Amino acid sequence: MAEDDEIVLNFNDSLLRKSDVDLLGGPCWINDNLIGFTFEYYEREQFNHSADRLSLLSPSMTQFIKFAAGDDLATALGPLNLPTKEYVFLPINDNTNTNKAGGSHWSLMVFVRNKEEFRHYDSGHSANGLVAKELMDRLQPFLHASKRGSKFVEMDCPRQTNGYDCGMYVICMAEHLCRELCECYNVPLADVITEKAVYQKRQQLLKLIFELADQNSLIS
């Protein structure tokens, strides 16, 4: 870590440093820390009216689910009360290294309980399809889903046109789907998640991070 990589924001379980925040300036690949912060903000703040129905897991938790032993997994997932949630969001990365962050592509999977479906949204033409299916198999027993098993569905979704915006598509699609599932927002995903919208979301996140940082400084 560089000596000048100071902390910009400490938000509950999320810690963002200057090197994380600088990625939003683009064109840059979005890392675990930024996705984790945004998902936590969605769950705790923006969509807290649906906290009893909704769970947005962090990238680190999703990675843990991919590799953890059964007993360790049960212990880690227990406090999340996933069997009570109607919707569970998971940011998926193709990283196969269990010891550090990495990978080259992000996608989003959403468990929808009343449909018994794991819906996979991949802006990279199903590049993470196999990883998502393996994750579904590991997570399903801890959701107390139907004994007949849940269905994996590869969803139509907007496609990125560059090699670095996959994480931003995950963030944008997660926000839209939370609105759709919890607020009855009835606008097609493709009409909302455009290249322009993805670029604008980078700027919106930058503004949000610095606003929250200012609020923290006033409190302290």
mmCIF file with all atom_site columns, C-alpha atoms in Angstrom:
data_model
loop_
_atom_site.group_PDB
_atom_site.id
_atom_site.type_symbol
_atom_site.label_atom_id
_atom_site.label_alt_id
_atom_site.label_comp_id
_atom_site.label_asym_id
_atom_site.label_entity_id
_atom_site.label_seq_id
_atom_site.pdbx_PDB_ins_code
_atom_site.Cartn_x
_atom_site.Cartn_y
_atom_site.Cartn_z
_atom_site.occupancy
_atom_site.B_iso_or_equiv
_atom_site.pdbx_formal_charge
_atom_site.auth_seq_id
_atom_site.auth_comp_id
_atom_site.auth_asym_id
_atom_site.auth_atom_id
_atom_site.pdbx_PDB_model_num
ATOM 1   C CA . MET A 1 1   ? 0.000   0.000   0.000   1.00 0.00 ? 1   MET A CA 1
ATOM 2   C CA . ALA A 1 2   ? 1.359   3.422   -0.948  1.00 0.00 ? 2   ALA A CA 1
ATOM 3   C CA . GLU A 1 3   ? 2.094   5.765   1.935   1.00 0.00 ? 3   GLU A CA 1
ATOM 4   C CA . ASP A 1 4   ? -0.172  8.451   0.455   1.00 0.00 ? 4   ASP A CA 1
ATOM 5   C CA . ASP A 1 5   ? -3.092  6.028   -0.087  1.00 0.00 ? 5   ASP A CA 1
ATOM 6   C CA . GLU A 1 6   ? -5.135  7.670   2.628   1.00 0.00 ? 6   GLU A CA 1
ATOM 7   C CA . ILE A 1 7   ? -8.566  6.576   3.785   1.00 0.00 ? 7   ILE A CA 1
ATOM 8   C CA . VAL A 1 8   ? -11.320 8.536   2.024   1.00 0.00 ? 8   VAL A CA 1
ATOM 9   C CA . LEU A 1 9   ? -14.393 6.924   3.590   1.00 0.00 ? 9   LEU A CA 1
ATOM 10  C CA . ASN A 1 10  ? -15.137 4.523   6.422   1.00 0.00 ? 10  ASN A CA 1
ATOM 11  C CA . PHE A 1 11  ? -18.748 3.426   5.941   1.00 0.00 ? 11  PHE A CA 1
ATOM 12  C CA . ASN A 1 12  ? -19.900 0.699   8.338   1.00 0.00 ? 12  ASN A CA 1
ATOM 13  C CA . ASP A 1 13  ? -18.118 -2.443  7.060   1.00 0.00 ? 13  ASP A CA 1
ATOM 14  C CA . SER A 1 14  ? -16.641 -0.711  4.000   1.00 0.00 ? 14  SER A CA 1
ATOM 15  C CA . LEU A 1 15  ? -13.334 1.111   3.844   1.00 0.00 ? 15  LEU A CA 1
ATOM 16  C CA . LEU A 1 16  ? -12.415 3.110   0.750   1.00 0.00 ? 16  LEU A CA 1
ATOM 17  C CA . ARG A 1 17  ? -8.944  4.500   0.122   1.00 0.00 ? 17  ARG A CA 1
ATOM 18  C CA . LYS A 1 18  ? -7.795  7.025   -2.438  1.00 0.00 ? 18  LYS A CA 1
ATOM 19  C CA . SER A 1 19  ? -6.630  4.253   -4.780  1.00 0.00 ? 19  SER A CA 1
ATOM 20  C CA . ASP A 1 20  ? -10.139 2.755   -4.742  1.00 0.00 ? 20  ASP A CA 1
ATOM 21  C CA . VAL A 1 21  ? -11.904 6.054   -5.341  1.00 0.00 ? 21  VAL A CA 1
ATOM 22  C CA . ASP A 1 22  ? -9.504  7.009   -8.148  1.00 0.00 ? 22  ASP A CA 1
ATOM 23  C CA . LEU A 1 23  ? -10.788 4.029   -10.158 1.00 0.00 ? 23  LEU A CA 1
ATOM 24  C CA . LEU A 1 24  ? -14.100 5.815   -10.626 1.00 0.00 ? 24  LEU A CA 1
ATOM 25  C CA . GLY A 1 25  ? -12.332 8.451   -12.709 1.00 0.00 ? 25  GLY A CA 1
ATOM 26  C CA . GLY A 1 26  ? -12.069 5.835   -15.441 1.00 0.00 ? 26  GLY A CA 1
ATOM 27  C CA . PRO A 1 27  ? -11.482 4.232   -17.737 1.00 0.00 ? 27  PRO A CA 1
ATOM 28  C CA . CYS A 1 28  ? -10.691 1.686   -15.026 1.00 0.00 ? 28  CYS A CA 1
ATOM 29  C CA . TRP A 1 29  ? -11.865 -1.707  -13.823 1.00 0.00 ? 29  TRP A CA 1
ATOM 30  C CA . ILE A 1 30  ? -13.945 -1.435  -10.629 1.00 0.00 ? 30  ILE A CA 1
ATOM 31  C CA . ASN A 1 31  ? -12.574 -3.400  -7.670  1.00 0.00 ? 31  ASN A CA 1
ATOM 32  C CA . ASP A 1 32  ? -14.056 -5.393  -4.782  1.00 0.00 ? 32  ASP A CA 1
ATOM 33  C CA . ASN A 1 33  ? -13.982 -2.457  -2.382  1.00 0.00 ? 33  ASN A CA 1
ATOM 34  C CA . LEU A 1 34  ? -16.095 -0.182  -4.568  1.00 0.00 ? 34  LEU A CA 1
ATOM 35  C CA . ILE A 1 35  ? -18.698 -2.844  -5.315  1.00 0.00 ? 35  ILE A CA 1
ATOM 36  C CA . GLY A 1 36  ? -18.781 -3.843  -1.654  1.00 0.00 ? 36  GLY A CA 1
ATOM 37  C CA . PHE A 1 37  ? -19.342 -0.245  -0.550  1.00 0.00 ? 37  PHE A CA 1
ATOM 38  C CA . THR A 1 38  ? -22.084 0.349   -3.123  1.00 0.00 ? 38  THR A CA 1
ATOM 39  C CA . PHE A 1 39  ? -23.934 -2.858  -2.234  1.00 0.00 ? 39  PHE A CA 1
ATOM 40  C CA . GLU A 1 40  ? -23.718 -1.972  1.457   1.00 0.00 ? 40  GLU A CA 1
ATOM 41  C CA . TYR A 1 41  ? -25.041 1.514   0.753   1.00 0.00 ? 41  TYR A CA 1
ATOM 42  C CA . TYR A 1 42  ? -27.947 0.086   -1.247  1.00 0.00 ? 42  TYR A CA 1
ATOM 43  C CA . GLU A 1 43  ? -28.895 -2.319  1.548   1.00 0.00 ? 43  GLU A CA 1
ATOM 44  C CA . ARG A 1 44  ? -28.374 -0.003  4.529   1.00 0.00 ? 44  ARG A CA 1
ATOM 45  C CA . GLU A 1 45  ? -29.519 3.306   3.049   1.00 0.00 ? 45  GLU A CA 1
ATOM 46  C CA . GLN A 1 46  ? -31.089 3.513   -0.383  1.00 0.00 ? 46  GLN A CA 1
ATOM 47  C CA . PHE A 1 47  ? -33.259 0.402   -0.046  1.00 0.00 ? 47  PHE A CA 1
ATOM 48  C CA . ASN A 1 48  ? -33.383 0.079   3.726   1.00 0.00 ? 48  ASN A CA 1
ATOM 49  C CA . HIS A 1 49  ? -37.183 0.114   3.505   1.00 0.00 ? 49  HIS A CA 1
ATOM 50  C CA . SER A 1 50  ? -36.852 -3.460  2.207   1.00 0.00 ? 50  SER A CA 1
ATOM 51  C CA . ALA A 1 51  ? -34.079 -4.652  4.527   1.00 0.00 ? 51  ALA A CA 1
ATOM 52  C CA . ASP A 1 52  ? -36.212 -7.548  5.729   1.00 0.00 ? 52  ASP A CA 1
ATOM 53  C CA . ARG A 1 53  ? -36.645 -8.801  2.156   1.00 0.00 ? 53  ARG A CA 1
ATOM 54  C CA . LEU A 1 54  ? -33.318 -7.973  0.608   1.00 0.00 ? 54  LEU A CA 1
ATOM 55  C CA . SER A 1 55  ? -29.692 -9.059  1.011   1.00 0.00 ? 55  SER A CA 1
ATOM 56  C CA . LEU A 1 56  ? -26.806 -7.743  -1.074  1.00 0.00 ? 56  LEU A CA 1
ATOM 57  C CA . LEU A 1 57  ? -23.708 -9.799  -0.364  1.00 0.00 ? 57  LEU A CA 1
ATOM 58  C CA . SER A 1 58  ? -20.242 -8.316  -0.597  1.00 0.00 ? 58  SER A CA 1
ATOM 59  C CA . PRO A 1 59  ? -17.691 -9.519  -3.170  1.00 0.00 ? 59  PRO A CA 1
ATOM 60  C CA . SER A 1 60  ? -15.594 -10.959 -0.326  1.00 0.00 ? 60  SER A CA 1
ATOM 61  C CA . MET A 1 61  ? -18.549 -12.988 0.945   1.00 0.00 ? 61  MET A CA 1
ATOM 62  C CA . THR A 1 62  ? -19.341 -14.230 -2.546  1.00 0.00 ? 62  THR A CA 1
ATOM 63  C CA . GLN A 1 63  ? -15.719 -15.300 -2.966  1.00 0.00 ? 63  GLN A CA 1
ATOM 64  C CA . PHE A 1 64  ? -15.834 -17.022 0.423   1.00 0.00 ? 64  PHE A CA 1
ATOM 65  C CA . ILE A 1 65  ? -18.938 -18.979 -0.612  1.00 0.00 ? 65  ILE A CA 1
ATOM 66  C CA . LYS A 1 66  ? -17.085 -20.246 -3.685  1.00 0.00 ? 66  LYS A CA 1
ATOM 67  C CA . PHE A 1 67  ? -14.312 -21.915 -1.694  1.00 0.00 ? 67  PHE A CA 1
ATOM 68  C CA . ALA A 1 68  ? -15.252 -22.342 1.982   1.00 0.00 ? 68  ALA A CA 1
ATOM 69  C CA . ALA A 1 69  ? -15.802 -25.712 3.617   1.00 0.00 ? 69  ALA A CA 1
ATOM 70  C CA . GLY A 1 70  ? -19.382 -26.559 4.537   1.00 0.00 ? 70  GLY A CA 1
ATOM 71  C CA . ASP A 1 71  ? -19.098 -25.942 8.288   1.00 0.00 ? 71  ASP A CA 1
ATOM 72  C CA . ASP A 1 72  ? -17.251 -22.651 7.795   1.00 0.00 ? 72  ASP A CA 1
ATOM 73  C CA . LEU A 1 73  ? -19.832 -21.582 5.245   1.00 0.00 ? 73  LEU A CA 1
ATOM 74  C CA . ALA A 1 74  ? -22.743 -22.342 7.558   1.00 0.00 ? 74  ALA A CA 1
ATOM 75  C CA . THR A 1 75  ? -21.106 -20.313 10.335  1.00 0.00 ? 75  THR A CA 1
ATOM 76  C CA . ALA A 1 76  ? -20.455 -17.324 8.080   1.00 0.00 ? 76  ALA A CA 1
ATOM 77  C CA . LEU A 1 77  ? -23.887 -17.287 6.453   1.00 0.00 ? 77  LEU A CA 1
ATOM 78  C CA . GLY A 1 78  ? -25.916 -17.852 9.617   1.00 0.00 ? 78  GLY A CA 1
ATOM 79  C CA . PRO A 1 79  ? -25.990 -14.206 10.792  1.00 0.00 ? 79  PRO A CA 1
ATOM 80  C CA . LEU A 1 80  ? -27.200 -13.057 7.351   1.00 0.00 ? 80  LEU A CA 1
ATOM 81  C CA . ASN A 1 81  ? -30.587 -14.796 7.790   1.00 0.00 ? 81  ASN A CA 1
ATOM 82  C CA . LEU A 1 82  ? -30.689 -15.683 4.106   1.00 0.00 ? 82  LEU A CA 1
ATOM 83  C CA . PRO A 1 83  ? -33.609 -18.160 4.469   1.00 0.00 ? 83  PRO A CA 1
ATOM 84  C CA . THR A 1 84  ? -35.821 -15.183 5.386   1.00 0.00 ? 84  THR A CA 1
ATOM 85  C CA . LYS A 1 85  ? -34.839 -13.077 2.375   1.00 0.00 ? 85  LYS A CA 1
ATOM 86  C CA . GLU A 1 86  ? -36.909 -12.840 -0.779  1.00 0.00 ? 86  GLU A CA 1
ATOM 87  C CA . TYR A 1 87  ? -34.007 -11.567 -2.879  1.00 0.00 ? 87  TYR A CA 1
ATOM 88  C CA . VAL A 1 88  ? -30.290 -12.258 -2.535  1.00 0.00 ? 88  VAL A CA 1
ATOM 89  C CA . PHE A 1 89  ? -27.801 -10.383 -4.723  1.00 0.00 ? 89  PHE A CA 1
ATOM 90  C CA . LEU A 1 90  ? -24.314 -11.746 -5.396  1.00 0.00 ? 90  LEU A CA 1
ATOM 91  C CA . PRO A 1 91  ? -21.538 -9.956  -7.315  1.00 0.00 ? 91  PRO A CA 1
ATOM 92  C CA . ILE A 1 92  ? -19.612 -12.704 -9.093  1.00 0.00 ? 92  ILE A CA 1
ATOM 93  C CA . ASN A 1 93  ? -15.962 -12.587 -10.094 1.00 0.00 ? 93  ASN A CA 1
ATOM 94  C CA . ASP A 1 94  ? -14.014 -15.171 -12.100 1.00 0.00 ? 94  ASP A CA 1
ATOM 95  C CA . ASN A 1 95  ? -11.115 -14.990 -9.641  1.00 0.00 ? 95  ASN A CA 1
ATOM 96  C CA . THR A 1 96  ? -9.848  -18.487 -8.754  1.00 0.00 ? 96  THR A CA 1
ATOM 97  C CA . ASN A 1 97  ? -7.306  -17.319 -6.185  1.00 0.00 ? 97  ASN A CA 1
ATOM 98  C CA . THR A 1 98  ? -8.537  -17.929 -2.654  1.00 0.00 ? 98  THR A CA 1
ATOM 99  C CA . ASN A 1 99  ? -5.903  -15.707 -1.029  1.00 0.00 ? 99  ASN A CA 1
ATOM 100 C CA . LYS A 1 100 ? -6.297  -12.320 -2.705  1.00 0.00 ? 100 LYS A CA 1
ATOM 101 C CA . ALA A 1 101 ? -8.547  -10.118 -4.798  1.00 0.00 ? 101 ALA A CA 1
ATOM 102 C CA . GLY A 1 102 ? -8.291  -10.421 -8.549  1.00 0.00 ? 102 GLY A CA 1
ATOM 103 C CA . GLY A 1 103 ? -10.067 -11.806 -11.575 1.00 0.00 ? 103 GLY A CA 1
ATOM 104 C CA . SER A 1 104 ? -10.949 -10.221 -14.881 1.00 0.00 ? 104 SER A CA 1
ATOM 105 C CA . HIS A 1 105 ? -14.752 -10.050 -15.072 1.00 0.00 ? 105 HIS A CA 1
ATOM 106 C CA . TRP A 1 106 ? -17.755 -9.199  -12.885 1.00 0.00 ? 106 TRP A CA 1
ATOM 107 C CA . SER A 1 107 ? -21.352 -10.333 -13.266 1.00 0.00 ? 107 SER A CA 1
ATOM 108 C CA . LEU A 1 108 ? -24.446 -10.307 -11.056 1.00 0.00 ? 108 LEU A CA 1
ATOM 109 C CA . MET A 1 109 ? -26.621 -13.165 -9.791  1.00 0.00 ? 109 MET A CA 1
ATOM 110 C CA . VAL A 1 110 ? -29.945 -12.647 -8.009  1.00 0.00 ? 110 VAL A CA 1
ATOM 111 C CA . PHE A 1 111 ? -31.873 -15.340 -6.144  1.00 0.00 ? 111 PHE A CA 1
ATOM 112 C CA . VAL A 1 112 ? -35.637 -14.727 -6.427  1.00 0.00 ? 112 VAL A CA 1
ATOM 113 C CA . ARG A 1 113 ? -37.382 -16.897 -3.863  1.00 0.00 ? 113 ARG A CA 1
ATOM 114 C CA . ASN A 1 114 ? -40.958 -16.851 -5.117  1.00 0.00 ? 114 ASN A CA 1
ATOM 115 C CA . LYS A 1 115 ? -39.770 -18.012 -8.537  1.00 0.00 ? 115 LYS A CA 1
ATOM 116 C CA . GLU A 1 116 ? -37.111 -20.383 -7.151  1.00 0.00 ? 116 GLU A CA 1
ATOM 117 C CA . GLU A 1 117 ? -34.685 -18.894 -9.650  1.00 0.00 ? 117 GLU A CA 1
ATOM 118 C CA . PHE A 1 118 ? -31.057 -17.846 -9.691  1.00 0.00 ? 118 PHE A CA 1
ATOM 119 C CA . ARG A 1 119 ? -30.997 -15.137 -12.341 1.00 0.00 ? 119 ARG A CA 1
ATOM 120 C CA . HIS A 1 120 ? -27.627 -14.369 -13.868 1.00 0.00 ? 120 HIS A CA 1
ATOM 121 C CA . TYR A 1 121 ? -26.983 -10.969 -15.448 1.00 0.00 ? 121 TYR A CA 1
ATOM 122 C CA . ASP A 1 122 ? -23.717 -10.836 -17.362 1.00 0.00 ? 122 ASP A CA 1
ATOM 123 C CA . SER A 1 123 ? -22.724 -7.814  -19.440 1.00 0.00 ? 123 SER A CA 1
ATOM 124 C CA . GLY A 1 124 ? -19.973 -9.937  -20.986 1.00 0.00 ? 124 GLY A CA 1
ATOM 125 C CA . HIS A 1 125 ? -22.111 -12.425 -22.925 1.00 0.00 ? 125 HIS A CA 1
ATOM 126 C CA . SER A 1 126 ? -22.335 -15.084 -20.176 1.00 0.00 ? 126 SER A CA 1
ATOM 127 C CA . ALA A 1 127 ? -18.593 -15.142 -19.579 1.00 0.00 ? 127 ALA A CA 1
ATOM 128 C CA . ASN A 1 128 ? -19.215 -16.028 -15.910 1.00 0.00 ? 128 ASN A CA 1
ATOM 129 C CA . GLY A 1 129 ? -21.954 -18.573 -16.539 1.00 0.00 ? 129 GLY A CA 1
ATOM 130 C CA . LEU A 1 130 ? -20.044 -21.606 -15.247 1.00 0.00 ? 130 LEU A CA 1
ATOM 131 C CA . VAL A 1 131 ? -18.806 -19.760 -12.145 1.00 0.00 ? 131 VAL A CA 1
ATOM 132 C CA . ALA A 1 132 ? -22.366 -18.604 -11.423 1.00 0.00 ? 132 ALA A CA 1
ATOM 133 C CA . LYS A 1 133 ? -23.797 -22.124 -11.692 1.00 0.00 ? 133 LYS A CA 1
ATOM 134 C CA . GLU A 1 134 ? -21.152 -23.501 -9.332  1.00 0.00 ? 134 GLU A CA 1
ATOM 135 C CA . LEU A 1 135 ? -21.913 -20.698 -6.872  1.00 0.00 ? 135 LEU A CA 1
ATOM 136 C CA . MET A 1 136 ? -25.624 -21.482 -7.067  1.00 0.00 ? 136 MET A CA 1
ATOM 137 C CA . ASP A 1 137 ? -24.967 -25.133 -6.188  1.00 0.00 ? 137 ASP A CA 1
ATOM 138 C CA . ARG A 1 138 ? -22.930 -24.141 -3.127  1.00 0.00 ? 138 ARG A CA 1
ATOM 139 C CA . LEU A 1 139 ? -25.325 -21.486 -1.859  1.00 0.00 ? 139 LEU A CA 1
ATOM 140 C CA . GLN A 1 140 ? -28.672 -23.182 -2.460  1.00 0.00 ? 140 GLN A CA 1
ATOM 141 C CA . PRO A 1 141 ? -28.686 -25.420 0.675   1.00 0.00 ? 141 PRO A CA 1
ATOM 142 C CA . PHE A 1 142 ? -28.182 -22.370 2.892   1.00 0.00 ? 142 PHE A CA 1
ATOM 143 C CA . LEU A 1 143 ? -31.164 -20.523 1.435   1.00 0.00 ? 143 LEU A CA 1
ATOM 144 C CA . HIS A 1 144 ? -33.620 -23.258 2.433   1.00 0.00 ? 144 HIS A CA 1
ATOM 145 C CA . ALA A 1 145 ? -34.974 -23.130 -1.077  1.00 0.00 ? 145 ALA A CA 1
ATOM 146 C CA . SER A 1 146 ? -37.320 -25.733 -2.488  1.00 0.00 ? 146 SER A CA 1
ATOM 147 C CA . LYS A 1 147 ? -36.181 -29.346 -2.174  1.00 0.00 ? 147 LYS A CA 1
ATOM 148 C CA . ARG A 1 148 ? -36.828 -29.846 -5.868  1.00 0.00 ? 148 ARG A CA 1
ATOM 149 C CA . GLY A 1 149 ? -34.030 -27.398 -6.540  1.00 0.00 ? 149 GLY A CA 1
ATOM 150 C CA . SER A 1 150 ? -33.865 -23.930 -8.001  1.00 0.00 ? 150 SER A CA 1
ATOM 151 C CA . LYS A 1 151 ? -33.527 -23.053 -11.648 1.00 0.00 ? 151 LYS A CA 1
ATOM 152 C CA . PHE A 1 152 ? -30.578 -21.213 -13.161 1.00 0.00 ? 152 PHE A CA 1
ATOM 153 C CA . VAL A 1 153 ? -31.649 -18.587 -15.699 1.00 0.00 ? 153 VAL A CA 1
ATOM 154 C CA . GLU A 1 154 ? -29.297 -16.664 -17.954 1.00 0.00 ? 154 GLU A CA 1
ATOM 155 C CA . MET A 1 155 ? -30.992 -13.274 -18.323 1.00 0.00 ? 155 MET A CA 1
ATOM 156 C CA . ASP A 1 156 ? -30.948 -10.877 -21.241 1.00 0.00 ? 156 ASP A CA 1
ATOM 157 C CA . CYS A 1 157 ? -29.188 -7.713  -20.144 1.00 0.00 ? 157 CYS A CA 1
ATOM 158 C CA . PRO A 1 158 ? -27.258 -4.749  -21.539 1.00 0.00 ? 158 PRO A CA 1
ATOM 159 C CA . ARG A 1 159 ? -23.810 -5.558  -22.922 1.00 0.00 ? 159 ARG A CA 1
ATOM 160 C CA . GLN A 1 160 ? -20.643 -3.634  -22.242 1.00 0.00 ? 160 GLN A CA 1
ATOM 161 C CA . THR A 1 161 ? -18.678 -2.419  -25.232 1.00 0.00 ? 161 THR A CA 1
ATOM 162 C CA . ASN A 1 162 ? -15.298 -2.136  -23.510 1.00 0.00 ? 162 ASN A CA 1
ATOM 163 C CA . GLY A 1 163 ? -13.101 -4.311  -21.326 1.00 0.00 ? 163 GLY A CA 1
ATOM 164 C CA . TYR A 1 164 ? -13.364 -2.436  -18.035 1.00 0.00 ? 164 TYR A CA 1
ATOM 165 C CA . ASP A 1 165 ? -16.981 -1.513  -17.241 1.00 0.00 ? 165 ASP A CA 1
ATOM 166 C CA . CYS A 1 166 ? -18.274 -4.915  -16.080 1.00 0.00 ? 166 CYS A CA 1
ATOM 167 C CA . GLY A 1 167 ? -18.223 -3.871  -12.415 1.00 0.00 ? 167 GLY A CA 1
ATOM 168 C CA . MET A 1 168 ? -20.117 -0.681  -13.183 1.00 0.00 ? 168 MET A CA 1
ATOM 169 C CA . TYR A 1 169 ? -22.744 -2.712  -15.041 1.00 0.00 ? 169 TYR A CA 1
ATOM 170 C CA . VAL A 1 170 ? -23.103 -4.895  -11.940 1.00 0.00 ? 170 VAL A CA 1
ATOM 171 C CA . ILE A 1 171 ? -23.616 -1.799  -9.778  1.00 0.00 ? 171 ILE A CA 1
ATOM 172 C CA . CYS A 1 172 ? -26.128 -0.253  -12.186 1.00 0.00 ? 172 CYS A CA 1
ATOM 173 C CA . MET A 1 173 ? -28.072 -3.462  -12.733 1.00 0.00 ? 173 MET A CA 1
ATOM 174 C CA . ALA A 1 174 ? -28.227 -4.180  -9.003  1.00 0.00 ? 174 ALA A CA 1
ATOM 175 C CA . GLU A 1 175 ? -29.716 -0.744  -8.335  1.00 0.00 ? 175 GLU A CA 1
ATOM 176 C CA . HIS A 1 176 ? -32.276 -1.136  -11.111 1.00 0.00 ? 176 HIS A CA 1
ATOM 177 C CA . LEU A 1 177 ? -33.295 -4.632  -9.979  1.00 0.00 ? 177 LEU A CA 1
ATOM 178 C CA . CYS A 1 178 ? -33.674 -3.514  -6.349  1.00 0.00 ? 178 CYS A CA 1
ATOM 179 C CA . ARG A 1 179 ? -36.049 -0.826  -7.574  1.00 0.00 ? 179 ARG A CA 1
ATOM 180 C CA . GLU A 1 180 ? -37.875 -3.305  -9.782  1.00 0.00 ? 180 GLU A CA 1
ATOM 181 C CA . LEU A 1 181 ? -38.252 -6.004  -7.127  1.00 0.00 ? 181 LEU A CA 1
ATOM 182 C CA . CYS A 1 182 ? -38.837 -3.809  -4.066  1.00 0.00 ? 182 CYS A CA 1
ATOM 183 C CA . GLU A 1 183 ? -40.392 -0.635  -5.452  1.00 0.00 ? 183 GLU A CA 1
ATOM 184 C CA . CYS A 1 184 ? -42.410 -1.981  -8.408  1.00 0.00 ? 184 CYS A CA 1
ATOM 185 C CA . TYR A 1 185 ? -40.315 0.037   -10.835 1.00 0.00 ? 185 TYR A CA 1
ATOM 186 C CA . ASN A 1 186 ? -41.525 -1.150  -14.223 1.00 0.00 ? 186 ASN A CA 1
ATOM 187 C CA . VAL A 1 187 ? -39.015 0.006   -16.830 1.00 0.00 ? 187 VAL A CA 1
ATOM 188 C CA . PRO A 1 188 ? -37.017 -2.451  -18.975 1.00 0.00 ? 188 PRO A CA 1
ATOM 189 C CA . LEU A 1 189 ? -33.420 -2.939  -17.886 1.00 0.00 ? 189 LEU A CA 1
ATOM 190 C CA . ALA A 1 190 ? -32.118 -2.169  -21.369 1.00 0.00 ? 190 ALA A CA 1
ATOM 191 C CA . ASP A 1 191 ? -33.892 1.211   -21.371 1.00 0.00 ? 191 ASP A CA 1
ATOM 192 C CA . VAL A 1 192 ? -32.117 2.280   -18.185 1.00 0.00 ? 192 VAL A CA 1
ATOM 193 C CA . ILE A 1 193 ? -28.645 0.722   -18.297 1.00 0.00 ? 193 ILE A CA 1
ATOM 194 C CA . THR A 1 194 ? -26.970 2.475   -21.218 1.00 0.00 ? 194 THR A CA 1
ATOM 195 C CA . GLU A 1 195 ? -23.340 3.415   -21.797 1.00 0.00 ? 195 GLU A CA 1
ATOM 196 C CA . LYS A 1 196 ? -24.196 6.987   -20.833 1.00 0.00 ? 196 LYS A CA 1
ATOM 197 C CA . ALA A 1 197 ? -25.947 5.840   -17.638 1.00 0.00 ? 197 ALA A CA 1
ATOM 198 C CA . VAL A 1 198 ? -22.953 3.696   -16.673 1.00 0.00 ? 198 VAL A CA 1
ATOM 199 C CA . TYR A 1 199 ? -20.602 6.648   -17.148 1.00 0.00 ? 199 TYR A CA 1
ATOM 200 C CA . GLN A 1 200 ? -22.903 8.906   -15.139 1.00 0.00 ? 200 GLN A CA 1
ATOM 201 C CA . LYS A 1 201 ? -23.033 6.356   -12.329 1.00 0.00 ? 201 LYS A CA 1
ATOM 202 C CA . ARG A 1 202 ? -19.272 6.697   -11.908 1.00 0.00 ? 202 ARG A CA 1
ATOM 203 C CA . GLN A 1 203 ? -19.750 10.421  -11.334 1.00 0.00 ? 203 GLN A CA 1
ATOM 204 C CA . GLN A 1 204 ? -22.712 9.838   -9.000  1.00 0.00 ? 204 GLN A CA 1
ATOM 205 C CA . LEU A 1 205 ? -20.704 7.401   -6.888  1.00 0.00 ? 205 LEU A CA 1
ATOM 206 C CA . LEU A 1 206 ? -17.827 9.849   -6.622  1.00 0.00 ? 206 LEU A CA 1
ATOM 207 C CA . LYS A 1 207 ? -20.227 12.526  -5.421  1.00 0.00 ? 207 LYS A CA 1
ATOM 208 C CA . LEU A 1 208 ? -21.865 10.151  -2.936  1.00 0.00 ? 208 LEU A CA 1
ATOM 209 C CA . ILE A 1 209 ? -18.538 9.008   -1.481  1.00 0.00 ? 209 ILE A CA 1
ATOM 210 C CA . PHE A 1 210 ? -17.329 12.545  -0.871  1.00 0.00 ? 210 PHE A CA 1
ATOM 211 C CA . GLU A 1 211 ? -20.686 13.615  0.567   1.00 0.00 ? 211 GLU A CA 1
ATOM 212 C CA . LEU A 1 212 ? -20.585 10.720  3.040   1.00 0.00 ? 212 LEU A CA 1
ATOM 213 C CA . ALA A 1 213 ? -16.954 11.509  3.843   1.00 0.00 ? 213 ALA A CA 1
ATOM 214 C CA . ASP A 1 214 ? -17.912 15.128  4.597   1.00 0.00 ? 214 ASP A CA 1
ATOM 215 C CA . GLN A 1 215 ? -20.745 13.955  6.852   1.00 0.00 ? 215 GLN A CA 1
ATOM 216 C CA . ASN A 1 216 ? -18.330 11.695  8.729   1.00 0.00 ? 216 ASN A CA 1
ATOM 217 C CA . SER A 1 217 ? -15.892 14.538  9.258   1.00 0.00 ? 217 SER A CA 1
ATOM 218 C CA . LEU A 1 218 ? -18.645 16.714  10.698  1.00 0.00 ? 218 LEU A CA 1
ATOM 219 C CA . ILE A 1 219 ? -19.715 13.982  13.107  1.00 0.00 ? 219 ILE A CA 1
ATOM 220 C CA . SER A 1 220 ? -16.162 13.307  14.254  1.00 0.00 ? 220 SER A CA 1
#
